[in-house]
């Protein structure tokens, strides 16, 4: 079959089927690269690729914004009488819709009123907003300053003011937070705690950072004992006890976390689109579903 015939057959498929074919790429890193490669093949490939990411990837992304500008936080709802050490609070805004025919993405903070709660200590339940106070010259109810603090963080992003720790507004996906690259045409509704940003630049910035991180993960994982043994000693000469130990969930998890810490630190030395890469772990359970599985397949191959 000639290339023209193949293209004609592809073009004859419904966009939904084309999108499913793009999404059938099993290796996550190749699927990430498909955002850049498949969109260059033809207009139909571009549409199908963007349709897949629009329907399967973007709805699971959240916009993360750290609230800071206070010097202390306290509550009477936890089993502690002391002031909590954290000096920032992470908020997550959900994907809402695609305004303007899919050219933009809208995120909105769903808990901008009095209702809602926040986790302040890892091993204890989330605390209702109304039971949290923050120190800003004097102690103030957190829920009365939440919208203001969120707006200050987003104004810093819009005005391209450098952030301190942990990092600026970020995109949350698969348990990691990647700092949002500076983009034009980002609009913020400060009262509704809503952000609208261009779809393609957002995805390109996120996926570029994920690709770079995976490359760094592979570099460190290539030195993992399990992969070295399997690459250099695939025969039964490797002791059975060593194989069992290396494959145990607890040992693998410890090695994976060490690999992720090293990779996330190393990737800061790289730049994507003229911007540095900053990412932090946010949700271990989500990381186990995605990044951990990628790491396991790599070290055990």
XYZ file of C-alpha atoms in Angstrom:
301
model
C 0.000 0.000 0.000
C 1.440 3.373 -0.977
C 1.887 6.202 1.482
C -0.879 8.129 -0.257
C -3.233 5.178 0.142
C -2.330 4.886 3.827
C -2.989 8.602 4.315
C -6.293 8.322 2.475
C -7.325 5.362 4.673
C -6.331 7.283 7.817
C -8.234 10.379 6.741
C -11.329 8.242 6.113
C -11.450 7.174 9.770
C -13.691 9.116 12.189
C -11.760 11.549 14.385
C -12.752 9.512 17.456
C -11.064 6.394 15.999
C -7.974 8.355 14.996
C -7.764 9.732 18.530
C -8.056 6.219 20.005
C -5.219 5.018 17.777
C -2.994 7.855 18.974
C -3.892 6.992 22.557
C -3.025 3.309 22.030
C 0.696 4.141 22.186
C 1.650 2.045 25.180
C 5.002 3.557 26.210
C 4.218 6.749 28.180
C 7.332 8.579 26.990
C 6.447 7.886 23.346
C 2.909 9.097 24.006
C 4.348 12.326 25.405
C 6.534 12.734 22.334
C 3.489 12.102 20.133
C 2.235 15.550 21.140
C 5.143 17.014 19.201
C 5.743 14.401 16.479
C 2.250 13.322 15.408
C 1.034 16.896 15.174
C 3.673 17.514 12.492
C 2.596 14.650 10.201
C -0.533 16.159 8.728
C -3.554 18.218 9.640
C -5.619 15.112 10.405
C -2.870 13.747 12.696
C -2.694 17.116 14.426
C -6.439 17.170 15.028
C -6.493 13.562 16.264
C -3.556 14.087 18.617
C -4.992 17.247 20.093
C -8.362 15.555 20.460
C -6.794 12.722 22.468
C -4.930 15.082 24.810
C -7.990 17.304 25.084
C -10.275 14.440 26.105
C -7.947 12.148 28.082
C -5.096 14.227 29.497
C -6.242 17.786 30.216
C -9.370 16.943 32.288
C -7.105 15.191 34.820
C -4.780 18.192 35.182
C -5.193 20.603 38.083
C -3.788 24.086 38.546
C -1.806 24.292 41.776
C -1.237 27.620 43.508
C 0.712 28.110 46.735
C -0.693 30.678 49.116
C 1.968 32.524 51.066
C 2.499 35.998 52.470
C 1.822 34.962 56.060
C 4.339 34.100 58.748
C 2.434 31.563 60.798
C -0.535 29.222 60.800
C -2.454 27.646 63.636
C -5.633 25.720 64.393
C -7.384 24.208 67.381
C -8.639 21.269 65.333
C -5.472 19.128 65.484
C -3.818 17.148 68.243
C -1.200 19.833 68.811
C -1.003 22.976 70.885
C 1.887 24.493 68.960
C 1.979 26.713 65.910
C 2.370 24.691 62.698
C 5.683 25.015 60.843
C 4.264 25.396 57.314
C 4.449 28.876 55.786
C 2.479 28.143 52.604
C -0.764 26.383 51.708
C -1.292 24.497 48.455
C -4.604 24.940 46.616
C -5.732 22.877 43.633
C -8.089 24.247 40.980
C -10.004 21.783 38.824
C -10.280 21.777 35.055
C -13.695 23.189 34.174
C -14.109 23.550 30.416
C -12.707 24.630 27.046
C -14.009 28.120 26.281
C -13.641 29.572 22.763
C -13.880 26.333 20.783
C -11.151 24.531 22.654
C -8.401 27.086 22.107
C -8.235 27.786 25.849
C -8.441 25.836 29.095
C -10.282 27.047 32.183
C -9.433 26.126 35.768
C -11.433 27.226 38.778
C -10.892 26.951 42.518
C -13.984 25.135 43.728
C -13.716 26.138 47.386
C -13.462 29.917 47.281
C -16.068 30.444 49.989
C -16.219 29.497 53.664
C -16.746 25.786 52.991
C -13.930 23.338 52.461
C -10.940 22.059 54.382
C -7.176 21.803 54.025
C -4.655 19.135 55.091
C -2.089 20.679 57.431
C -0.479 17.577 58.953
C 0.112 14.407 56.920
C -1.224 11.856 59.389
C -4.265 13.841 60.525
C -7.565 14.766 58.930
C -8.031 17.914 56.871
C -9.020 20.981 58.854
C -12.101 23.100 58.004
C -11.243 26.563 56.701
C -13.047 28.261 59.557
C -10.809 26.557 62.135
C -7.554 27.845 60.606
C -5.862 31.147 61.376
C -2.875 32.730 59.653
C -0.462 35.352 60.977
C -0.278 38.568 58.918
C 0.873 41.165 61.437
C -1.931 39.718 63.533
C -3.865 36.456 63.566
C -6.680 36.429 60.982
C -9.263 33.818 59.932
C -7.820 31.942 56.960
C -11.094 31.788 55.025
C -11.373 35.593 54.971
C -7.922 35.986 53.368
C -7.899 32.949 51.073
C -9.114 34.729 47.927
C -6.723 37.637 48.531
C -3.701 35.354 48.983
C -4.607 33.344 45.885
C -4.895 36.570 43.897
C -1.489 37.766 45.096
C 0.135 34.547 43.884
C -1.507 34.813 40.475
C -0.593 38.514 40.166
C 3.037 37.552 40.700
C 2.721 35.064 37.848
C 1.004 37.542 35.508
C 3.651 40.170 36.286
C 6.430 37.556 35.950
C 7.803 38.149 39.418
C 10.293 35.497 40.535
C 9.045 32.998 43.115
C 10.743 31.583 46.149
C 10.052 28.160 47.583
C 8.401 25.884 46.884
C 7.581 27.279 43.397
C 5.098 29.342 41.386
C 1.683 28.276 40.022
C 2.061 24.747 38.704
C 0.282 22.031 36.750
C -0.589 18.946 38.780
C -0.534 15.644 36.884
C 0.253 12.078 37.928
C 1.361 13.056 41.413
C 3.856 15.746 40.356
C 3.698 19.523 40.197
C 5.450 21.156 37.238
C 5.845 24.911 37.413
C 3.634 26.685 34.888
C 5.764 28.346 32.179
C 5.121 32.032 31.614
C 2.602 32.390 28.779
C 0.878 35.233 27.035
C -2.908 35.514 26.970
C -3.467 34.127 30.470
C -6.453 35.762 32.112
C -7.387 35.661 35.793
C -10.716 36.304 37.471
C -9.553 37.201 40.958
C -13.005 37.196 42.554
C -14.077 33.830 41.136
C -10.554 32.350 41.532
C -10.642 31.325 37.877
C -7.748 31.089 35.381
C -8.022 30.793 31.600
C -4.937 29.958 29.541
C -4.135 28.896 25.943
C -4.459 25.148 25.454
C -1.556 24.257 23.137
C 1.186 26.281 24.896
C 0.072 24.889 28.242
C 0.287 21.269 27.080
C 3.563 21.869 25.245
C 5.135 23.364 28.367
C 3.924 20.544 30.621
C 4.795 17.662 28.291
C 8.260 19.099 27.549
C 9.013 19.084 31.273
C 7.687 15.538 31.681
C 9.853 14.320 28.800
C 12.943 15.951 30.343
C 12.192 14.435 33.755
C 11.710 10.952 32.274
C 15.071 11.250 30.514
C 16.742 12.079 33.823
C 14.900 9.215 35.526
C 16.221 6.816 32.886
C 19.786 8.011 33.469
C 19.609 7.245 37.176
C 17.535 4.082 36.673
C 20.127 2.732 34.213
C 22.477 2.439 37.207
C 19.895 0.586 39.302
C 21.137 -2.786 40.524
C 18.097 -4.608 39.167
C 18.638 -3.296 35.652
C 22.389 -3.908 35.745
C 21.885 -7.497 36.837
C 19.308 -8.152 34.143
C 21.340 -6.448 31.421
C 24.678 -7.995 32.247
C 23.613 -11.202 33.905
C 20.399 -12.411 32.322
C 21.432 -16.042 32.905
C 20.420 -18.023 36.028
C 23.824 -17.190 37.524
C 22.183 -14.307 39.354
C 21.231 -15.633 42.743
C 17.548 -16.302 43.174
C 17.552 -14.558 46.555
C 18.920 -11.384 45.008
C 16.238 -11.425 42.357
C 13.520 -11.807 44.966
C 14.977 -9.029 47.108
C 15.355 -6.593 44.227
C 11.808 -7.244 43.033
C 10.115 -6.843 46.419
C 7.669 -3.931 46.550
C 9.281 -2.304 49.584
C 12.805 -2.398 48.139
C 11.635 -1.216 44.741
C 9.684 1.675 46.261
C 12.697 2.876 48.243
C 14.900 2.772 45.136
C 12.225 4.483 43.038
C 11.836 7.350 45.504
C 15.602 7.835 45.662
C 15.705 7.866 41.859
C 12.878 10.438 41.678
C 14.552 12.760 44.186
C 17.801 12.660 42.201
C 16.035 13.116 38.855
C 13.909 16.049 40.056
C 17.012 17.769 41.389
C 19.024 17.108 38.225
C 16.286 18.248 35.860
C 16.481 21.740 37.372
C 19.701 22.176 35.390
C 17.797 21.829 32.127
C 15.727 24.419 30.282
C 12.633 24.040 28.119
C 11.610 26.889 25.838
C 14.078 29.190 27.551
C 12.636 28.454 31.001
C 14.021 26.366 33.817
C 12.257 23.223 35.020
C 10.947 23.042 38.568
C 8.892 20.119 39.819
C 8.017 18.644 43.195
C 6.189 15.531 44.322
C 2.646 16.051 45.521
C 0.745 12.757 45.660
C 2.604 9.474 46.210
C -0.466 7.403 45.336
C -0.737 9.058 41.908
C 3.012 8.663 41.387
C 2.697 4.940 42.069
C 0.073 4.588 39.346
C 2.132 6.343 36.675
C 5.782 7.228 37.252
C 6.495 4.211 39.448
C 5.113 1.826 36.837
C 7.277 3.468 34.172
C 10.323 3.089 36.387
C 9.584 -0.585 37.114
C 9.183 -1.430 33.435
C 12.492 0.277 32.685
C 14.637 -1.293 35.421
C 13.158 -4.767 34.875
C 13.528 -4.762 31.070
